[in-house]
Amino acid sequence: MQLMRKASVNRDTLETRIQVSVNLDGTGRGRFDTGVPFLEHMLDQVVRHGMIDLDISCKGDVHIDDHHTVEDIGITLGKAIAEAAGDKKGMTRYGHSYVPLDEALSRVVVDFSGRPGLVMNVPFTQKRIGNFDTELFFEFFQGFVNHALVTLHIDCLRGHNAHHQVETVFKAFGRALRMALTLDPRMAGATPSTKGVL
């Protein structure tokens, strides 16, 4: 019987106090208390489309702005997923997804390579969505890849509504994670690399 791949990670700094719990073999349930409602809306897309269970609470200095909270949640989520994935034996490793939302279309490709790398091309048509600064999404994903140790390519291929642009990114991110994290029975517990280690 397969053990559930779970992890809980805390991150405490002078700017944020964060707790993240993740179950990679979940059913798509999320609970969020971050003080940044639009980020929570996007994280809910990852949970639903990635079929992971995710609990994130954060007390951050949002009275200054959302920057530290968004970046540090990316960092802590990355650590939690890396810990839950463990040695990655039997894992598919690579994942990709195209997701449309009305006029917008995004592609996300992920590799659990053990090497952090981010290429992000999202020409946001607005600097802000409500009170949320769209530049912070780069900080979120940079923090994530640095600590999940993944290579991540994000491209918004078209779209003129900024909300649609970012929602397609997060839905595709969830779908790509789901594919990469899926255990492949044909791998029979082997490491998905010619190096023998990731």
Short mmCIF file of C-alpha atoms in Angstrom, two decimals:
data_model
loop_
_atom_site.label_atom_id
_atom_site.label_comp_id
_atom_site.label_asym_id
_atom_site.label_seq_id
_atom_site.Cartn_x
_atom_site.Cartn_y
_atom_site.Cartn_z
CA MET A 1 0.00 0.00 0.00
CA GLN A 2 1.39 3.38 -1.03
CA LEU A 3 2.15 5.83 1.76
CA MET A 4 0.62 9.27 1.39
CA ARG A 5 3.16 11.88 0.33
CA LYS A 6 2.68 14.66 2.88
CA ALA A 7 4.72 17.43 4.45
CA SER A 8 4.30 20.36 6.84
CA VAL A 9 6.74 23.27 6.80
CA ASN A 10 6.95 26.43 8.90
CA ARG A 11 8.80 29.62 7.99
CA ASP A 12 9.21 32.37 10.59
CA THR A 13 10.92 35.66 9.80
CA LEU A 14 10.57 39.25 10.98
CA GLU A 15 8.30 39.80 7.96
CA THR A 16 6.14 36.67 7.83
CA ARG A 17 5.07 33.64 9.86
CA ILE A 18 3.88 30.87 7.57
CA GLN A 19 2.62 27.31 7.98
CA VAL A 20 2.12 25.11 4.91
CA SER A 21 0.79 21.55 4.93
CA VAL A 22 0.51 19.61 1.67
CA ASN A 23 -0.72 16.19 0.61
CA LEU A 24 0.37 15.38 -2.94
CA ASP A 25 -2.12 12.51 -3.14
CA GLY A 26 -5.10 14.55 -2.04
CA THR A 27 -8.54 15.25 -3.40
CA GLY A 28 -8.25 18.94 -4.27
CA ARG A 29 -9.07 20.58 -0.95
CA GLY A 30 -7.53 23.85 0.17
CA ARG A 31 -7.70 26.12 3.22
CA PHE A 32 -6.06 29.53 3.04
CA ASP A 33 -5.61 32.36 5.53
CA THR A 34 -2.95 34.64 4.10
CA GLY A 35 -4.30 38.18 4.15
CA VAL A 36 -3.99 38.30 0.34
CA PRO A 37 -7.37 37.29 -1.11
CA PHE A 38 -6.36 37.32 -4.79
CA LEU A 39 -3.40 35.02 -4.13
CA GLU A 40 -5.76 32.68 -2.25
CA HIS A 41 -8.05 32.63 -5.31
CA MET A 42 -5.07 31.58 -7.45
CA LEU A 43 -3.85 28.97 -4.95
CA ASP A 44 -7.33 27.49 -5.02
CA GLN A 45 -6.85 26.92 -8.77
CA VAL A 46 -3.63 24.97 -8.06
CA VAL A 47 -5.40 22.81 -5.48
CA ARG A 48 -8.47 22.04 -7.59
CA HIS A 49 -6.62 21.36 -10.83
CA GLY A 50 -3.55 19.79 -9.23
CA MET A 51 -5.59 17.43 -7.04
CA ILE A 52 -3.45 18.19 -4.02
CA ASP A 53 -4.60 19.13 -0.52
CA LEU A 54 -3.09 22.35 0.72
CA ASP A 55 -3.38 24.31 3.96
CA ILE A 56 -1.61 27.68 4.13
CA SER A 57 -1.76 30.22 6.92
CA CYS A 58 0.34 33.36 6.99
CA LYS A 59 0.65 36.37 9.23
CA GLY A 60 2.63 38.86 7.17
CA ASP A 61 3.39 42.56 7.01
CA VAL A 62 0.60 43.28 4.53
CA HIS A 63 0.17 46.68 6.18
CA ILE A 64 3.34 47.57 4.23
CA ASP A 65 2.43 45.68 1.05
CA ASP A 66 1.91 42.11 -0.17
CA HIS A 67 5.46 41.49 -1.39
CA HIS A 68 6.94 39.59 1.56
CA THR A 69 3.81 37.50 2.07
CA VAL A 70 3.53 36.45 -1.59
CA GLU A 71 7.25 35.67 -1.99
CA ASP A 72 7.53 33.79 1.30
CA ILE A 73 4.44 31.69 0.57
CA GLY A 74 6.10 30.68 -2.71
CA ILE A 75 9.26 29.75 -0.80
CA THR A 76 7.43 27.74 1.85
CA LEU A 77 5.18 25.98 -0.64
CA GLY A 78 8.26 25.01 -2.64
CA LYS A 79 9.91 23.54 0.45
CA ALA A 80 6.78 21.61 1.38
CA ILE A 81 6.31 20.08 -2.07
CA ALA A 82 10.00 19.13 -2.26
CA GLU A 83 9.78 17.44 1.13
CA ALA A 84 6.56 15.62 0.25
CA ALA A 85 8.00 14.42 -3.09
CA GLY A 86 10.93 12.87 -1.23
CA ASP A 87 13.42 10.97 -3.39
CA LYS A 88 11.02 11.22 -6.39
CA LYS A 89 11.36 7.52 -7.18
CA GLY A 90 8.60 6.31 -9.48
CA MET A 91 7.44 9.86 -10.20
CA THR A 92 6.58 10.99 -13.72
CA ARG A 93 8.93 13.98 -13.13
CA TYR A 94 7.82 16.10 -16.10
CA GLY A 95 4.49 17.84 -16.42
CA HIS A 96 2.91 20.25 -18.88
CA SER A 97 -0.45 21.84 -19.50
CA TYR A 98 -2.19 24.31 -21.77
CA VAL A 99 -5.20 26.03 -20.20
CA PRO A 100 -7.59 28.51 -21.85
CA LEU A 101 -9.98 30.93 -20.19
CA ASP A 102 -12.05 32.81 -22.74
CA GLU A 103 -9.54 34.86 -24.78
CA ALA A 104 -6.50 33.92 -22.63
CA LEU A 105 -4.27 30.87 -23.09
CA SER A 106 -1.27 29.82 -21.01
CA ARG A 107 1.26 26.99 -21.11
CA VAL A 108 3.19 25.74 -18.08
CA VAL A 109 5.93 23.09 -18.16
CA VAL A 110 7.64 21.75 -15.03
CA ASP A 111 10.57 19.40 -14.44
CA PHE A 112 11.38 18.07 -10.97
CA SER A 113 15.01 18.16 -11.99
CA GLY A 114 16.64 19.03 -8.67
CA ARG A 115 17.81 22.27 -10.30
CA PRO A 116 16.00 25.58 -9.77
CA GLY A 117 15.19 27.56 -12.90
CA LEU A 118 12.39 29.90 -13.91
CA VAL A 119 11.52 31.27 -17.33
CA MET A 120 8.37 33.35 -17.12
CA ASN A 121 6.86 35.25 -20.04
CA VAL A 122 3.54 36.75 -19.01
CA PRO A 123 2.93 40.15 -20.63
CA PHE A 124 0.34 41.36 -18.14
CA THR A 125 -2.01 43.90 -19.67
CA GLN A 126 -2.48 45.59 -16.28
CA LYS A 127 -0.07 46.35 -13.43
CA ARG A 128 -2.75 45.68 -10.84
CA ILE A 129 -5.72 43.35 -10.51
CA GLY A 130 -7.83 45.05 -7.88
CA ASN A 131 -5.28 45.81 -5.17
CA PHE A 132 -2.87 43.06 -6.25
CA ASP A 133 0.40 43.96 -8.01
CA THR A 134 0.84 41.53 -10.91
CA GLU A 135 4.66 41.78 -10.64
CA LEU A 136 4.42 39.77 -7.42
CA PHE A 137 3.56 36.61 -9.35
CA PHE A 138 7.15 36.47 -10.60
CA GLU A 139 8.35 36.69 -6.98
CA PHE A 140 5.98 33.88 -5.99
CA PHE A 141 7.21 31.53 -8.72
CA GLN A 142 10.88 32.47 -8.20
CA GLY A 143 10.58 31.62 -4.52
CA PHE A 144 8.81 28.38 -5.41
CA VAL A 145 11.38 27.10 -7.92
CA ASN A 146 14.33 28.04 -5.70
CA HIS A 147 13.04 25.82 -2.91
CA ALA A 148 11.12 23.12 -4.77
CA LEU A 149 14.25 22.67 -6.92
CA VAL A 150 12.29 22.51 -10.15
CA THR A 151 12.67 23.97 -13.62
CA LEU A 152 9.53 25.91 -14.52
CA HIS A 153 8.58 27.51 -17.83
CA ILE A 154 5.51 29.75 -17.82
CA ASP A 155 4.15 31.37 -20.96
CA CYS A 156 0.92 33.29 -21.39
CA LEU A 157 0.45 32.89 -25.12
CA ARG A 158 -2.42 35.35 -25.48
CA GLY A 159 -5.00 37.28 -23.52
CA HIS A 160 -6.09 40.86 -22.87
CA ASN A 161 -7.85 40.44 -19.51
CA ALA A 162 -5.18 40.34 -16.79
CA HIS A 163 -7.35 38.28 -14.44
CA HIS A 164 -7.82 35.69 -17.18
CA GLN A 165 -4.08 35.73 -17.92
CA VAL A 166 -3.04 34.91 -14.39
CA GLU A 167 -5.86 32.43 -13.80
CA THR A 168 -4.83 30.41 -16.83
CA VAL A 169 -1.25 30.41 -15.51
CA PHE A 170 -2.25 29.03 -12.12
CA LYS A 171 -4.66 26.46 -13.54
CA ALA A 172 -1.96 25.25 -15.95
CA PHE A 173 0.56 25.24 -13.09
CA GLY A 174 -1.75 22.99 -11.08
CA ARG A 175 -2.31 20.63 -14.00
CA ALA A 176 1.43 20.47 -14.77
CA LEU A 177 2.22 19.70 -11.11
CA ARG A 178 -0.40 16.98 -11.11
CA MET A 179 1.15 15.30 -14.15
CA ALA A 180 4.72 15.56 -12.86
CA LEU A 181 3.91 14.33 -9.36
CA THR A 182 1.87 11.33 -10.54
CA LEU A 183 3.48 8.00 -9.74
CA ASP A 184 4.07 5.98 -12.91
CA PRO A 185 3.53 2.25 -12.31
CA ARG A 186 5.86 1.45 -15.22
CA MET A 187 8.71 3.18 -13.37
CA ALA A 188 8.41 0.52 -10.63
CA GLY A 189 9.92 2.84 -8.05
CA ALA A 190 12.95 3.75 -10.20
CA THR A 191 14.43 7.24 -10.26
CA PRO A 192 13.30 9.04 -13.45
CA SER A 193 16.83 10.07 -14.47
CA THR A 194 19.82 8.48 -16.22
CA LYS A 195 21.92 9.94 -13.37
CA GLY A 196 20.12 7.67 -10.92
CA VAL A 197 19.39 10.62 -8.62
CA LEU A 198 17.43 13.86 -8.75
#
